[in-house]
Amino acid sequence: MTIENLTINKSFGGWHKQYSHHSTTLNCKMQFAIYLPPQASNGNKIPVLYWLSGLTCTDENFMQKSGALRIAAELGIAIVAPDTSPRGAEVADDEGYDLGQGASFYVNATQAPWNRHYQMYDYVVQELPKLIESTFPVSAKRAIAGHSMGGHGALTIAMLNPQRYSSVSAFSPISNPMNCPWGQRTFSAYLGKDKASWRNYDASALMQQATQFVPAKVDQGASDDFMIEQLKPEMLSAAAQVSGYPLDLTLHDGYDHSYYFISSFIEDHLRFHAEHFNK
């Protein structure tokens, strides 16, 4: 597969690079960013954290705003951040920020016109890791994390593929999309009216019925304007109690939905993933 290097910047002794490539899964050109820490230059293959960003974001937001690169350089962890959806003039879109380009919700769409391009679940789980592992000095040790819509994606992907990920974490995830306005709008468009098909993309539903566990860490700001109507962390906590899921969910007073929150606790998340990479 041919990839094109778009940018390259040295950071904390490692390299942050952006690439574009044609995705056969999404039927369009895609962009991703990768941070390769200094340890990647010594011949060793290093573990990878896949980061899924939220609504309105691209591959750039987390890499530039989270403060994660310094800790990744210390721990020897590569970070891969894909774009949040397929994009392009030929890709279906909507005027709203919560549907269409930038708002994939990391599902495999089954409904037209979305199903032609919106297969982000398969892209994140299969195509992108195959590309990363065949191109860069990384191992098959993987963890996954995300924020908001991306936190939803990280949790559902990890629980549906417990053999592929050593750990999962999320900031302010959309925990119960079947029962919130964002999820109901997008799932109706991408997946259709049959709500039974929505359950595989609902973190609370998956966690409640889980029998295989991926250690999970979730942080939620108590002053997040979206928490009550859209995020519903209490549903995730209740689901974990039913199944005995190893979920560490912490509510932080005063913090909101922004990158100020993410940057305050990203070190804890990276150390959490490093601990499980080493087990």
mmCIF file of C-alpha atoms in Angstrom:
data_model
loop_
_atom_site.group_PDB
_atom_site.id
_atom_site.type_symbol
_atom_site.label_atom_id
_atom_site.label_comp_id
_atom_site.label_asym_id
_atom_site.label_seq_id
_atom_site.Cartn_x
_atom_site.Cartn_y
_atom_site.Cartn_z
ATOM 1 C CA MET A 1 0.000 0.000 0.000
ATOM 2 C CA THR A 2 1.400 3.407 -0.980
ATOM 3 C CA ILE A 3 1.404 6.123 1.660
ATOM 4 C CA GLU A 4 2.451 9.760 1.265
ATOM 5 C CA ASN A 5 4.285 11.665 3.980
ATOM 6 C CA LEU A 6 2.643 15.078 4.489
ATOM 7 C CA THR A 7 4.483 16.562 7.482
ATOM 8 C CA ILE A 8 7.320 15.636 9.825
ATOM 9 C CA ASN A 9 8.305 17.281 13.106
ATOM 10 C CA LYS A 10 10.774 16.210 15.776
ATOM 11 C CA SER A 11 9.305 16.143 19.285
ATOM 12 C CA PHE A 12 10.830 14.929 22.559
ATOM 13 C CA GLY A 13 13.516 13.034 20.673
ATOM 14 C CA GLY A 14 10.996 11.217 18.488
ATOM 15 C CA TRP A 15 9.094 12.082 15.337
ATOM 16 C CA HIS A 16 5.537 13.185 14.691
ATOM 17 C CA LYS A 17 4.516 12.439 11.119
ATOM 18 C CA GLN A 18 1.326 12.800 9.082
ATOM 19 C CA TYR A 19 0.498 10.560 6.148
ATOM 20 C CA SER A 20 -2.241 10.110 3.582
ATOM 21 C CA HIS A 21 -3.193 6.903 1.805
ATOM 22 C CA HIS A 22 -6.025 5.463 -0.219
ATOM 23 C CA SER A 23 -8.276 3.345 1.980
ATOM 24 C CA THR A 24 -9.893 0.391 0.229
ATOM 25 C CA THR A 25 -12.192 -0.018 3.240
ATOM 26 C CA LEU A 26 -13.508 3.535 3.086
ATOM 27 C CA ASN A 27 -13.178 4.071 -0.675
ATOM 28 C CA CYS A 28 -11.450 7.413 -0.267
ATOM 29 C CA LYS A 29 -8.174 9.064 0.677
ATOM 30 C CA MET A 30 -7.523 9.053 4.426
ATOM 31 C CA GLN A 31 -5.097 10.863 6.667
ATOM 32 C CA PHE A 32 -3.503 9.729 9.922
ATOM 33 C CA ALA A 33 -0.815 10.923 12.291
ATOM 34 C CA ILE A 34 1.780 8.812 14.059
ATOM 35 C CA TYR A 35 4.188 9.635 16.851
ATOM 36 C CA LEU A 36 7.275 7.436 16.942
ATOM 37 C CA PRO A 37 9.194 7.854 20.228
ATOM 38 C CA PRO A 38 13.015 7.731 20.388
ATOM 39 C CA GLN A 39 12.910 3.996 21.172
ATOM 40 C CA ALA A 40 11.590 3.342 17.666
ATOM 41 C CA SER A 41 14.984 4.212 16.178
ATOM 42 C CA ASN A 42 16.983 1.541 18.022
ATOM 43 C CA GLY A 43 15.700 -1.444 16.068
ATOM 44 C CA ASN A 44 13.119 -2.570 18.591
ATOM 45 C CA LYS A 45 9.450 -2.889 17.757
ATOM 46 C CA ILE A 46 7.341 -0.853 20.139
ATOM 47 C CA PRO A 47 3.679 -1.063 21.253
ATOM 48 C CA VAL A 48 1.003 1.207 19.788
ATOM 49 C CA LEU A 49 -1.806 3.228 21.311
ATOM 50 C CA TYR A 50 -4.568 3.974 18.797
ATOM 51 C CA TRP A 51 -6.324 7.248 19.644
ATOM 52 C CA LEU A 52 -9.839 8.009 18.367
ATOM 53 C CA SER A 53 -10.862 11.657 18.495
ATOM 54 C CA GLY A 54 -14.293 13.181 18.944
ATOM 55 C CA LEU A 55 -16.825 15.153 16.942
ATOM 56 C CA THR A 56 -15.422 18.030 14.829
ATOM 57 C CA CYS A 57 -11.824 16.781 15.336
ATOM 58 C CA THR A 58 -9.215 15.456 12.886
ATOM 59 C CA ASP A 59 -5.946 13.562 13.380
ATOM 60 C CA GLU A 60 -4.299 16.818 14.490
ATOM 61 C CA ASN A 61 -6.214 17.811 17.641
ATOM 62 C CA PHE A 62 -4.965 15.180 20.046
ATOM 63 C CA MET A 63 -1.365 15.237 18.847
ATOM 64 C CA GLN A 64 -1.087 19.006 19.213
ATOM 65 C CA LYS A 65 -3.223 19.704 22.292
ATOM 66 C CA SER A 66 -3.105 16.712 24.643
ATOM 67 C CA GLY A 67 0.493 16.869 25.871
ATOM 68 C CA ALA A 68 0.797 13.133 25.277
ATOM 69 C CA LEU A 69 4.027 13.087 23.275
ATOM 70 C CA ARG A 70 6.369 13.783 26.190
ATOM 71 C CA ILE A 71 5.026 10.824 28.172
ATOM 72 C CA ALA A 72 4.913 8.584 25.084
ATOM 73 C CA ALA A 73 8.598 9.371 24.508
ATOM 74 C CA GLU A 74 9.444 8.434 28.088
ATOM 75 C CA LEU A 75 7.454 5.187 27.995
ATOM 76 C CA GLY A 76 8.397 4.108 24.463
ATOM 77 C CA ILE A 77 4.840 4.022 23.122
ATOM 78 C CA ALA A 78 3.872 4.897 19.565
ATOM 79 C CA ILE A 79 0.608 6.795 19.110
ATOM 80 C CA VAL A 80 -1.535 6.559 15.980
ATOM 81 C CA ALA A 81 -4.397 9.010 15.452
ATOM 82 C CA PRO A 82 -6.614 8.486 12.394
ATOM 83 C CA ASP A 83 -9.018 11.080 11.068
ATOM 84 C CA THR A 84 -12.513 10.864 12.534
ATOM 85 C CA SER A 85 -14.295 9.844 9.313
ATOM 86 C CA PRO A 86 -13.982 9.400 5.561
ATOM 87 C CA ARG A 87 -13.796 12.733 3.758
ATOM 88 C CA GLY A 88 -13.987 14.157 0.254
ATOM 89 C CA ALA A 89 -16.381 15.654 -2.247
ATOM 90 C CA GLU A 90 -17.710 12.202 -3.137
ATOM 91 C CA VAL A 91 -18.347 11.220 0.503
ATOM 92 C CA ALA A 92 -21.871 11.644 1.901
ATOM 93 C CA ASP A 93 -22.238 14.498 4.370
ATOM 94 C CA ASP A 94 -24.776 16.420 6.428
ATOM 95 C CA GLU A 95 -25.057 20.046 7.501
ATOM 96 C CA GLY A 96 -24.981 19.065 11.172
ATOM 97 C CA TYR A 97 -21.686 18.613 13.019
ATOM 98 C CA ASP A 98 -22.923 15.341 14.555
ATOM 99 C CA LEU A 99 -23.604 13.432 11.326
ATOM 100 C CA GLY A 100 -21.527 12.843 8.216
ATOM 101 C CA GLN A 101 -17.948 13.953 7.681
ATOM 102 C CA GLY A 102 -16.136 14.287 10.999
ATOM 103 C CA ALA A 103 -18.835 12.252 12.746
ATOM 104 C CA SER A 104 -18.365 8.600 11.810
ATOM 105 C CA PHE A 105 -19.076 7.256 15.320
ATOM 106 C CA TYR A 106 -16.634 4.470 14.318
ATOM 107 C CA VAL A 107 -19.378 2.162 13.028
ATOM 108 C CA ASN A 108 -19.851 0.166 9.837
ATOM 109 C CA ALA A 109 -22.811 1.903 8.204
ATOM 110 C CA THR A 110 -25.419 -0.344 6.597
ATOM 111 C CA GLN A 111 -27.746 2.318 5.167
ATOM 112 C CA ALA A 112 -27.402 4.281 1.917
ATOM 113 C CA PRO A 113 -25.761 6.648 1.168
ATOM 114 C CA TRP A 114 -23.535 6.198 4.196
ATOM 115 C CA ASN A 115 -22.608 2.561 3.621
ATOM 116 C CA ARG A 116 -20.484 3.376 0.564
ATOM 117 C CA HIS A 117 -17.773 5.057 2.672
ATOM 118 C CA TYR A 118 -18.602 4.946 6.367
ATOM 119 C CA GLN A 119 -16.915 1.685 7.408
ATOM 120 C CA MET A 120 -14.760 3.179 10.134
ATOM 121 C CA TYR A 121 -15.041 0.188 12.464
ATOM 122 C CA ASP A 122 -13.324 -2.054 9.903
ATOM 123 C CA TYR A 123 -10.801 0.673 9.096
ATOM 124 C CA VAL A 124 -9.741 1.102 12.736
ATOM 125 C CA VAL A 125 -9.774 -2.598 13.615
ATOM 126 C CA GLN A 126 -8.301 -4.101 10.441
ATOM 127 C CA GLU A 127 -6.962 -1.870 7.678
ATOM 128 C CA LEU A 128 -5.152 0.812 9.670
ATOM 129 C CA PRO A 129 -3.290 -1.561 12.068
ATOM 130 C CA LYS A 130 -2.236 -3.716 9.121
ATOM 131 C CA LEU A 131 -0.815 -0.627 7.416
ATOM 132 C CA ILE A 132 0.912 0.621 10.570
ATOM 133 C CA GLU A 133 2.441 -2.741 11.479
ATOM 134 C CA SER A 134 3.753 -3.346 7.965
ATOM 135 C CA THR A 135 5.250 0.147 7.573
ATOM 136 C CA PHE A 136 6.627 1.271 10.932
ATOM 137 C CA PRO A 137 8.803 -0.328 13.656
ATOM 138 C CA VAL A 138 5.879 -1.309 15.876
ATOM 139 C CA SER A 139 4.739 -4.565 17.423
ATOM 140 C CA ALA A 140 1.343 -6.233 17.511
ATOM 141 C CA LYS A 141 0.857 -5.018 21.092
ATOM 142 C CA ARG A 142 -2.090 -2.609 20.834
ATOM 143 C CA ALA A 143 -4.157 -0.460 23.140
ATOM 144 C CA ILE A 144 -6.975 1.884 22.181
ATOM 145 C CA ALA A 145 -8.272 5.129 23.658
ATOM 146 C CA GLY A 146 -10.391 8.107 22.725
ATOM 147 C CA HIS A 147 -12.423 11.161 23.671
ATOM 148 C CA SER A 148 -16.198 11.661 23.527
ATOM 149 C CA MET A 149 -17.323 10.070 20.230
ATOM 150 C CA GLY A 150 -13.851 8.527 20.101
ATOM 151 C CA GLY A 151 -14.194 7.258 23.657
ATOM 152 C CA HIS A 152 -17.374 5.513 22.547
ATOM 153 C CA GLY A 153 -15.472 4.037 19.608
ATOM 154 C CA ALA A 154 -12.534 2.902 21.723
ATOM 155 C CA LEU A 155 -14.713 1.171 24.311
ATOM 156 C CA THR A 156 -16.913 -0.637 21.808
ATOM 157 C CA ILE A 157 -14.014 -1.702 19.595
ATOM 158 C CA ALA A 158 -12.048 -3.065 22.562
ATOM 159 C CA MET A 159 -14.998 -5.007 23.943
ATOM 160 C CA LEU A 160 -15.814 -6.501 20.538
ATOM 161 C CA ASN A 161 -12.153 -7.470 20.009
ATOM 162 C CA PRO A 162 -10.740 -8.384 23.434
ATOM 163 C CA GLN A 163 -7.980 -10.467 21.874
ATOM 164 C CA ARG A 164 -6.584 -7.495 19.940
ATOM 165 C CA TYR A 165 -6.121 -4.930 22.731
ATOM 166 C CA SER A 166 -4.314 -5.135 26.055
ATOM 167 C CA SER A 167 -6.221 -2.161 27.534
ATOM 168 C CA VAL A 168 -8.725 0.578 26.705
ATOM 169 C CA SER A 169 -9.287 4.064 28.063
ATOM 170 C CA ALA A 170 -11.583 6.984 27.403
ATOM 171 C CA PHE A 171 -12.171 10.590 28.320
ATOM 172 C CA SER A 172 -15.816 11.655 28.527
ATOM 173 C CA PRO A 173 -17.119 8.820 26.323
ATOM 174 C CA ILE A 174 -20.612 8.692 24.863
ATOM 175 C CA SER A 175 -21.418 5.742 27.098
ATOM 176 C CA ASN A 176 -24.974 4.863 26.077
ATOM 177 C CA PRO A 177 -25.552 6.185 22.520
ATOM 178 C CA MET A 178 -28.739 4.162 22.064
ATOM 179 C CA ASN A 179 -30.333 6.461 24.634
ATOM 180 C CA CYS A 180 -28.874 9.898 23.876
ATOM 181 C CA PRO A 181 -29.641 12.439 21.119
ATOM 182 C CA TRP A 182 -26.240 12.177 19.402
ATOM 183 C CA GLY A 183 -26.387 8.410 19.196
ATOM 184 C CA GLN A 184 -30.020 8.164 18.203
ATOM 185 C CA ARG A 185 -29.545 10.615 15.319
ATOM 186 C CA THR A 186 -26.440 8.977 13.902
ATOM 187 C CA PHE A 187 -27.424 5.360 14.506
ATOM 188 C CA SER A 188 -30.766 5.936 12.779
ATOM 189 C CA ALA A 189 -28.945 7.293 9.738
ATOM 190 C CA TYR A 190 -26.036 4.854 9.605
ATOM 191 C CA LEU A 191 -27.665 1.653 10.905
ATOM 192 C CA GLY A 192 -31.390 2.049 10.245
ATOM 193 C CA LYS A 193 -34.449 1.785 12.452
ATOM 194 C CA ASP A 194 -33.806 -1.700 13.862
ATOM 195 C CA LYS A 195 -32.405 -0.892 17.289
ATOM 196 C CA ALA A 196 -31.187 -4.444 17.764
ATOM 197 C CA SER A 197 -28.368 -3.578 15.345
ATOM 198 C CA TRP A 198 -27.382 -0.627 17.531
ATOM 199 C CA ARG A 199 -26.348 -2.744 20.513
ATOM 200 C CA ASN A 200 -22.950 -3.711 19.075
ATOM 201 C CA TYR A 201 -22.037 -0.033 19.090
ATOM 202 C CA ASP A 202 -23.272 0.799 22.584
ATOM 203 C CA ALA A 203 -20.587 0.589 25.279
ATOM 204 C CA SER A 204 -23.038 0.154 28.141
ATOM 205 C CA ALA A 205 -24.919 -2.643 26.415
ATOM 206 C CA LEU A 206 -21.664 -4.428 25.529
ATOM 207 C CA MET A 207 -20.187 -4.014 28.999
ATOM 208 C CA GLN A 208 -23.277 -5.373 30.701
ATOM 209 C CA GLN A 209 -23.135 -8.628 28.705
ATOM 210 C CA ALA A 210 -19.334 -8.985 28.512
ATOM 211 C CA THR A 211 -17.690 -12.286 29.382
ATOM 212 C CA GLN A 212 -14.165 -11.426 28.160
ATOM 213 C CA PHE A 213 -12.583 -8.358 29.702
ATOM 214 C CA VAL A 214 -10.167 -5.690 28.509
ATOM 215 C CA PRO A 215 -9.007 -3.540 31.462
ATOM 216 C CA ALA A 216 -10.747 -0.169 31.093
ATOM 217 C CA LYS A 217 -10.037 3.297 32.477
ATOM 218 C CA VAL A 218 -12.536 6.157 32.056
ATOM 219 C CA ASP A 219 -12.270 9.751 33.252
ATOM 220 C CA GLN A 220 -15.218 12.137 33.207
ATOM 221 C CA GLY A 221 -15.335 15.837 34.063
ATOM 222 C CA ALA A 222 -18.104 16.648 36.540
ATOM 223 C CA SER A 223 -18.601 20.100 34.943
ATOM 224 C CA ASP A 224 -18.970 18.697 31.431
ATOM 225 C CA ASP A 225 -22.004 20.349 29.816
ATOM 226 C CA PHE A 226 -22.703 17.151 27.843
ATOM 227 C CA MET A 227 -22.527 14.711 30.741
ATOM 228 C CA ILE A 228 -26.184 14.373 31.703
ATOM 229 C CA GLU A 229 -27.919 14.418 28.317
ATOM 230 C CA GLN A 230 -25.306 12.913 25.992
ATOM 231 C CA LEU A 231 -22.557 11.031 27.850
ATOM 232 C CA LYS A 232 -24.366 9.179 30.673
ATOM 233 C CA PRO A 233 -21.354 7.716 32.543
ATOM 234 C CA GLU A 234 -23.688 6.313 35.192
ATOM 235 C CA MET A 235 -24.995 3.823 32.617
ATOM 236 C CA LEU A 236 -21.485 2.513 32.002
ATOM 237 C CA SER A 237 -20.826 2.179 35.718
ATOM 238 C CA ALA A 238 -24.086 0.285 36.215
ATOM 239 C CA ALA A 239 -23.261 -2.060 33.338
ATOM 240 C CA ALA A 240 -19.835 -2.850 34.810
ATOM 241 C CA GLN A 241 -21.451 -3.798 38.104
ATOM 242 C CA VAL A 242 -23.714 -6.297 36.350
ATOM 243 C CA SER A 243 -20.914 -8.134 34.520
ATOM 244 C CA GLY A 244 -18.070 -7.553 36.954
ATOM 245 C CA TYR A 245 -16.173 -5.656 34.262
ATOM 246 C CA PRO A 246 -12.758 -4.281 35.375
ATOM 247 C CA LEU A 247 -13.732 -0.623 34.883
ATOM 248 C CA ASP A 248 -11.976 2.226 36.676
ATOM 249 C CA LEU A 249 -14.318 5.218 36.225
ATOM 250 C CA THR A 250 -13.406 8.490 37.948
ATOM 251 C CA LEU A 251 -15.440 11.695 38.120
ATOM 252 C CA HIS A 252 -13.324 14.862 38.384
ATOM 253 C CA ASP A 253 -14.805 17.958 40.002
ATOM 254 C CA GLY A 254 -14.570 21.181 37.977
ATOM 255 C CA TYR A 255 -13.355 19.678 34.690
ATOM 256 C CA ASP A 256 -15.248 20.077 31.424
ATOM 257 C CA HIS A 257 -15.223 18.416 27.989
ATOM 258 C CA SER A 258 -12.160 20.200 26.612
ATOM 259 C CA TYR A 259 -8.510 19.405 25.973
ATOM 260 C CA TYR A 260 -7.706 21.169 29.240
ATOM 261 C CA PHE A 261 -9.284 18.109 30.857
ATOM 262 C CA ILE A 262 -7.528 15.617 28.586
ATOM 263 C CA SER A 263 -4.108 17.215 29.059
ATOM 264 C CA SER A 264 -4.579 17.160 32.848
ATOM 265 C CA PHE A 265 -4.915 13.366 32.999
ATOM 266 C CA ILE A 266 -3.359 12.001 29.794
ATOM 267 C CA GLU A 267 -0.230 10.947 31.671
ATOM 268 C CA ASP A 268 -2.324 8.667 33.892
ATOM 269 C CA HIS A 269 -3.834 7.049 30.800
ATOM 270 C CA LEU A 270 -0.509 6.439 29.078
ATOM 271 C CA ARG A 271 0.974 4.907 32.223
ATOM 272 C CA PHE A 272 -2.120 2.716 32.542
ATOM 273 C CA HIS A 273 -1.588 1.410 29.002
ATOM 274 C CA ALA A 274 2.171 0.976 29.559
ATOM 275 C CA GLU A 275 1.453 -1.161 32.627
ATOM 276 C CA HIS A 276 -0.734 -3.506 30.605
ATOM 277 C CA PHE A 277 1.674 -3.581 27.657
ATOM 278 C CA ASN A 278 4.277 -4.903 30.097
ATOM 279 C CA LYS A 279 2.083 -7.629 31.574
#
